[in-house]
């Protein structure tokens, strides 16, 4: 099953998250089989990231959005371990700093977008400015309601500059979220992850759902599509996302760049270097031999001293 078409948000159709089952596992019913497939996609991602980096003409931006405990960190840990750290960055979007807040809302996002050849993951993103900001009325409606068009323009600009954009909404149920909060409470190793806001934000579930539905419909474009990933099952979430990324990279037409040097000429240089090295080694070898049996030292240094 091609999850790129299956989970794509079609902007022409009304999106109702309540009609998408967070327990869905597509055509995969076995975790072990899914994990094996995920590993294959990870290998493909690794090979293609190498090409993306070498090619240096395009880049990839992955946006992860979700409510608390839906698995953004887990996706980064499990899916993106395929990527070579050389050429990959993650940026987490927190409450804007005073400096960020003093600029337009896209300013900080623009700063962190991938350079040519890079993969960048946004852990939360510029979408917070039409999500948390809307739900908590941090700016008036006249302000946030204009941001969808601005986001589309911004993402078109990035696309036309060679950045492929993929956006994932990790869809969990409120029951699953509560389960995960319990897991965190039961595990002292994860207490550091707990915040009071997890519980207060949870009471805004329906407002967030509405804000997400709007954002996803208004900004799922052919050049920067949104995918709603059923995420109650972590193994399925990892599989679907890695499949979509692997297939997207495959379609980017990545290739090794043309050789920048005359290989025949470089071969001559190489042989000359080998010859020089052998010559030197021979000399050094002689010297070392002499040093070993005392002749070199006595002959040369002795004379100096
Ligand atoms: P976390 O992802 O758990 O590290 O939390 C980051 C927090 O920063 C979340 O509660 C986000 O909603 C919040 N945040 C991110 N961007 C913004 C923004 N533009 N305005 C207000 N809060 C934000
Ligand atoms: Mg949090």
Coordinates of C-alpha atoms and ligand atoms in Angstrom, one line a residue:
X1 CA 0.0 0.0 0.0
X2 CA 1.3 3.4 -1.0
X3 CA 0.9 5.5 2.2
X4 CA 1.8 8.6 0.3
X5 CA -1.6 8.6 -1.4
X6 CA -3.4 6.8 1.4
X7 CA -2.7 9.3 4.2
X8 CA -2.4 12.5 2.1
X9 CA -4.6 15.4 3.1
X10 CA -6.7 16.3 0.1
X11 CA -7.4 20.1 0.4
X12 CA -10.5 19.7 -1.8
X13 CA -12.2 17.5 0.8
X14 CA -13.3 18.5 4.3
X15 CA -11.0 16.9 6.8
X16 CA -12.5 15.3 9.9
X17 CA -9.9 13.8 12.2
X18 CA -12.7 12.0 14.1
X19 CA -13.2 10.0 10.9
X20 CA -9.6 8.8 10.8
X21 CA -8.8 5.9 13.1
X22 CA -5.7 6.5 15.1
X23 CA -5.4 2.7 15.5
X24 CA -5.3 2.1 11.8
X25 CA -2.3 0.0 10.7
X26 CA -3.0 0.1 6.9
X27 CA -2.3 -3.2 5.3
X28 CA 0.1 -4.1 8.1
X29 CA -1.2 -6.3 10.9
X30 CA 2.0 -7.7 12.1
X31 CA 4.5 -5.6 14.1
X32 CA 7.5 -7.8 13.3
X33 CA 6.9 -7.7 9.5
X34 CA 6.4 -3.9 9.7
X35 CA 9.6 -3.4 11.6
X36 CA 11.5 -5.4 9.0
X37 CA 10.0 -3.3 6.3
X38 CA 10.8 -0.1 8.2
X39 CA 14.5 -1.2 8.3
X40 CA 14.4 -1.6 4.5
X41 CA 13.1 2.0 4.1
X42 CA 15.7 3.2 6.5
X43 CA 18.4 1.7 4.3
X44 CA 16.9 3.4 1.3
X45 CA 16.8 6.7 3.2
X46 CA 20.4 6.3 4.1
X47 CA 21.5 5.7 0.5
X48 CA 19.4 8.5 -0.8
X49 CA 20.5 11.0 1.8
X50 CA 24.1 10.3 0.7
X51 CA 23.1 11.2 -2.8
X52 CA 21.2 14.3 -1.6
X53 CA 24.3 15.5 0.2
X54 CA 26.6 14.7 -2.7
X55 CA 24.2 16.1 -5.3
X56 CA 23.9 19.3 -3.3
X57 CA 21.2 20.9 -5.4
X58 CA 18.2 20.0 -3.4
X59 CA 17.2 19.6 0.3
X60 CA 14.5 18.0 2.4
X61 CA 12.4 19.6 5.1
X62 CA 10.3 17.3 7.3
X63 CA 7.7 19.0 9.5
X64 CA 6.4 17.1 12.6
X65 CA 3.3 18.3 14.3
X66 CA 1.2 16.7 17.0
X67 CA -0.3 17.0 20.4
X68 CA 1.8 16.1 23.5
X69 CA 3.0 12.5 23.7
X70 CA 2.0 11.7 20.2
X71 CA 5.5 10.6 19.3
X72 CA 7.4 13.4 17.6
X73 CA 10.5 12.6 19.6
X74 CA 10.0 8.8 18.9
X75 CA 9.9 9.4 15.1
X76 CA 13.1 11.4 15.2
X77 CA 14.8 8.7 17.2
X78 CA 13.6 5.7 15.2
X79 CA 13.1 7.0 11.7
X80 CA 15.9 9.5 11.4
X81 CA 18.6 7.3 12.9
X82 CA 18.9 6.3 9.2
X83 CA 20.4 9.6 8.4
X84 CA 24.1 10.6 8.6
X85 CA 24.4 13.4 11.2
X86 CA 26.6 15.1 8.6
X87 CA 23.9 16.7 6.6
X88 CA 21.0 16.4 9.1
X89 CA 19.7 18.9 11.7
X90 CA 16.7 18.9 14.0
X91 CA 15.2 22.1 15.2
X92 CA 12.6 22.2 18.0
X93 CA 10.2 25.1 18.1
X94 CA 9.5 26.4 21.6
X95 CA 7.8 29.5 22.8
X96 CA 9.3 32.3 20.8
X97 CA 12.2 34.1 22.4
X98 CA 11.8 37.9 22.8
X99 CA 14.0 38.3 19.7
X100 CA 11.9 35.9 17.7
X101 CA 8.7 37.4 18.9
X102 CA 9.9 40.8 17.7
X103 CA 9.9 39.5 14.1
X104 CA 7.2 38.2 11.8
X105 CA 6.3 34.6 12.7
X106 CA 8.1 33.0 9.7
X107 CA 11.4 34.7 10.5
X108 CA 12.6 32.0 12.9
X109 CA 11.4 29.2 10.6
X110 CA 13.2 30.7 7.7
X111 CA 16.4 30.8 9.7
X112 CA 16.4 27.0 10.3
X113 CA 15.4 25.7 6.8
X114 CA 17.8 23.3 5.2
X115 CA 20.7 24.4 3.0
X116 CA 21.4 22.7 -0.3
X117 CA 22.1 19.0 0.4
X118 CA 20.7 19.0 3.9
X119 CA 17.8 17.2 5.7
X120 CA 16.2 19.3 8.4
X121 CA 13.5 18.1 10.8
X122 CA 11.2 20.6 12.4
X123 CA 10.0 19.3 15.8
X124 CA 6.9 21.6 15.9
X125 CA 7.2 24.4 13.4
X126 CA 5.8 27.6 12.0
X127 CA 2.4 25.8 12.3
X128 CA 2.4 26.5 16.0
X129 CA 1.5 30.1 15.0
X130 CA -1.9 28.8 13.7
X131 CA -2.3 26.2 16.4
X132 CA -1.3 27.0 20.0
X133 CA -1.5 30.7 19.0
X134 CA -5.1 30.3 17.7
X135 CA -6.3 28.0 20.5
X136 CA -5.0 30.3 23.2
X137 CA -5.9 33.5 21.3
X138 CA -2.3 34.8 21.6
X139 CA -3.1 37.0 18.7
X140 CA -6.4 38.2 17.3
X141 CA -8.2 36.1 14.7
X142 CA -7.5 38.8 12.0
X143 CA -3.8 38.1 12.5
X144 CA -3.7 34.3 12.6
X145 CA -6.3 33.8 9.9
X146 CA -4.0 35.5 7.4
X147 CA -1.1 33.2 8.2
X148 CA -2.3 30.2 6.1
X149 CA -1.7 32.1 2.9
X150 CA 1.6 33.4 4.2
X151 CA 2.7 29.8 5.0
X152 CA 1.7 28.6 1.6
X153 CA 3.7 31.4 0.0
X154 CA 6.7 30.7 2.3
X155 CA 6.6 27.0 1.4
X156 CA 6.3 27.7 -2.3
X157 CA 9.4 29.9 -2.0
X158 CA 11.3 27.1 -0.4
X159 CA 10.1 24.6 -2.9
X160 CA 11.2 26.8 -5.8
X161 CA 14.6 27.1 -4.2
X162 CA 15.0 23.3 -4.3
X163 CA 13.6 22.2 -0.9
X164 CA 11.2 19.2 -0.8
X165 CA 8.7 19.6 2.0
X166 CA 6.9 16.8 3.8
X167 CA 4.5 17.5 6.7
X168 CA 3.3 14.9 9.1
X169 CA 0.5 15.2 11.7
X170 CA 0.8 12.3 14.2
X171 CA -2.8 11.4 15.0
X172 CA -3.4 9.8 18.4
X173 CA -6.6 9.4 20.5
X174 CA -7.1 11.1 23.8
X175 CA -7.2 7.7 25.5
X176 CA -3.8 6.8 24.0
X177 CA -2.4 10.1 25.2
X178 CA -3.5 9.4 28.7
X179 CA -1.9 5.9 28.5
X180 CA 1.3 7.5 27.5
X181 CA 1.1 10.0 30.3
X182 CA 0.7 7.1 32.7
X183 CA 3.7 5.3 31.2
X184 CA 5.7 8.5 31.9
X185 CA 4.4 8.7 35.4
X186 CA 5.3 5.0 36.1
X187 CA 8.8 5.4 34.7
X188 CA 11.2 7.6 36.7
X189 CA 13.5 7.7 33.6
X190 CA 10.8 9.7 31.9
X191 CA 9.7 12.0 34.6
X192 CA 11.7 14.8 33.0
X193 CA 9.4 14.7 30.1
X194 CA 6.3 15.5 32.1
X195 CA 5.0 19.0 32.2
X196 CA 2.0 20.6 33.7
X197 CA 1.0 22.0 30.4
X198 CA 0.5 18.4 29.0
X199 CA -2.5 18.2 31.3
X200 CA -3.8 21.7 30.7
X201 CA -3.4 21.5 26.9
X202 CA -5.3 18.2 27.0
X203 CA -8.5 20.1 28.0
X204 CA -8.3 22.0 24.7
X205 CA -8.4 18.8 22.6
X206 CA -11.5 19.8 20.6
X207 CA -10.1 23.3 19.9
X208 CA -6.8 21.8 18.8
X209 CA -8.6 19.3 16.6
X210 CA -10.5 22.2 14.9
X211 CA -7.3 24.2 14.5
X212 CA -5.4 21.2 13.1
X213 CA -8.2 20.4 10.6
X214 CA -8.2 23.9 9.3
X215 CA -4.4 24.2 9.1
X216 CA -4.0 20.9 7.4
X217 CA -6.8 21.6 4.8
X218 CA -5.6 25.1 4.1
X219 CA -1.9 24.3 3.7
X220 CA -1.8 20.8 2.2
X221 CA -0.5 21.8 -1.3
X222 CA 0.9 19.7 -4.1
X223 CA 4.4 21.1 -3.3
X224 CA 4.1 20.8 0.5
X225 CA 1.6 18.0 1.3
X226 CA 0.3 17.1 4.7
X227 CA -0.1 13.5 5.8
X228 CA -2.2 12.4 8.8
X229 CA -0.4 9.4 10.2
X230 CA -2.4 7.1 12.5
X231 CA 0.0 7.0 15.5
X232 CA -1.5 5.0 18.3
X233 CA 0.7 2.1 17.1
X234 CA 4.3 3.4 17.3
X235 CA 5.6 0.7 15.0
X236 CA 3.0 1.6 12.3
X237 CA 3.7 5.3 12.6
X238 CA 7.4 4.6 12.0
X239 CA 6.7 2.4 9.1
X240 CA 4.3 4.8 7.3
X241 CA 6.6 7.8 7.8
X242 CA 9.8 6.0 6.7
X243 CA 8.0 4.6 3.6
X244 CA 6.8 8.1 2.6
X245 CA 10.2 9.7 3.1
X246 CA 12.0 6.9 1.3
X247 CA 9.7 7.0 -1.7
X248 CA 9.8 10.8 -1.8
X249 CA 13.6 10.8 -1.8
X250 CA 13.6 8.1 -4.5
X251 CA 11.5 10.3 -6.7
X252 CA 13.7 13.4 -6.3
X253 CA 16.0 12.2 -9.1
X254 CA 19.1 12.4 -6.9
X255 CA 22.4 11.5 -8.5
X256 CA 26.1 11.8 -7.9
X257 CA 27.5 15.0 -9.2
X258 CA 29.7 15.0 -12.3
X259 CA 33.4 14.5 -11.6
X260 CA 35.0 17.9 -11.3
X261 CA 38.5 16.8 -12.3
X262 CA 40.2 15.0 -15.2
X263 CA 40.5 11.5 -13.7
X264 CA 43.3 10.5 -16.2
X265 CA 45.3 13.5 -15.2
X266 CA 44.6 12.8 -11.4
X267 CA 45.8 9.2 -12.0
X268 CA 49.1 10.5 -13.3
X269 CA 49.4 12.7 -10.2
X270 CA 48.5 9.7 -8.0
X271 CA 51.2 7.5 -9.5
X272 CA 53.7 10.4 -9.1
X273 CA 52.7 10.7 -5.5
X274 CA 53.1 7.0 -4.9
X275 CA 56.5 7.0 -6.6
X276 CA 57.6 10.0 -4.5
X277 CA 56.3 8.3 -1.3
X278 CA 58.2 5.1 -2.1
X279 CA 61.3 7.0 -2.8
X280 CA 61.0 8.8 0.5
X281 CA 60.2 5.6 2.3
X282 CA 63.2 4.0 0.9
X283 CA 65.4 6.8 2.1
X284 CA 63.7 7.0 5.5
X285 CA 63.9 3.2 5.7
X286 CA 67.7 3.4 5.1
X287 CA 68.0 6.1 7.7
X288 CA 66.0 4.1 10.2
X289 CA 68.1 1.1 9.5
X290 CA 71.2 3.1 10.1
X291 CA 69.8 4.6 13.3
X292 CA 69.0 1.2 14.6
X293 CA 72.4 -0.1 14.3
X294 CA 73.9 3.1 15.4
X295 CA 75.6 4.1 12.1
X296 CA 73.2 6.9 11.2
X297 CA 73.3 8.5 14.5
X298 CA 77.0 8.4 14.9
X299 CA 77.6 9.3 11.3
X300 CA 75.3 12.3 11.1
X301 CA 74.4 13.6 14.5
X302 CA 77.7 12.7 15.9
X303 CA 79.4 14.9 13.4
X304 CA 77.1 17.8 14.3
X305 CA 77.7 17.5 18.0
Ligands
LIG1 P1 7.7 20.8 23.7 O1 7.4 20.5 22.2 O2 7.1 19.9 24.6 O3 9.2 21.1 23.9 O4 7.0 22.2 24.0 C1 7.2 23.4 23.2 C2 6.1 24.3 23.6 O5 6.3 25.5 22.9 C3 4.8 23.8 23.2 O6 3.9 23.9 24.2 C4 4.4 24.7 22.0 O7 3.0 24.9 21.9 C5 5.1 26.0 22.4 N1 5.3 26.8 21.2 C6 6.0 26.5 20.1 N2 5.8 27.5 19.2 C7 5.1 28.5 19.8 C8 4.6 29.7 19.4 N3 4.9 30.2 18.2 N4 3.8 30.5 20.3 C9 3.6 30.0 21.5 N5 4.0 28.8 21.9 C10 4.7 28.0 21.1
LIG2 MG1 5.6 18.7 25.6

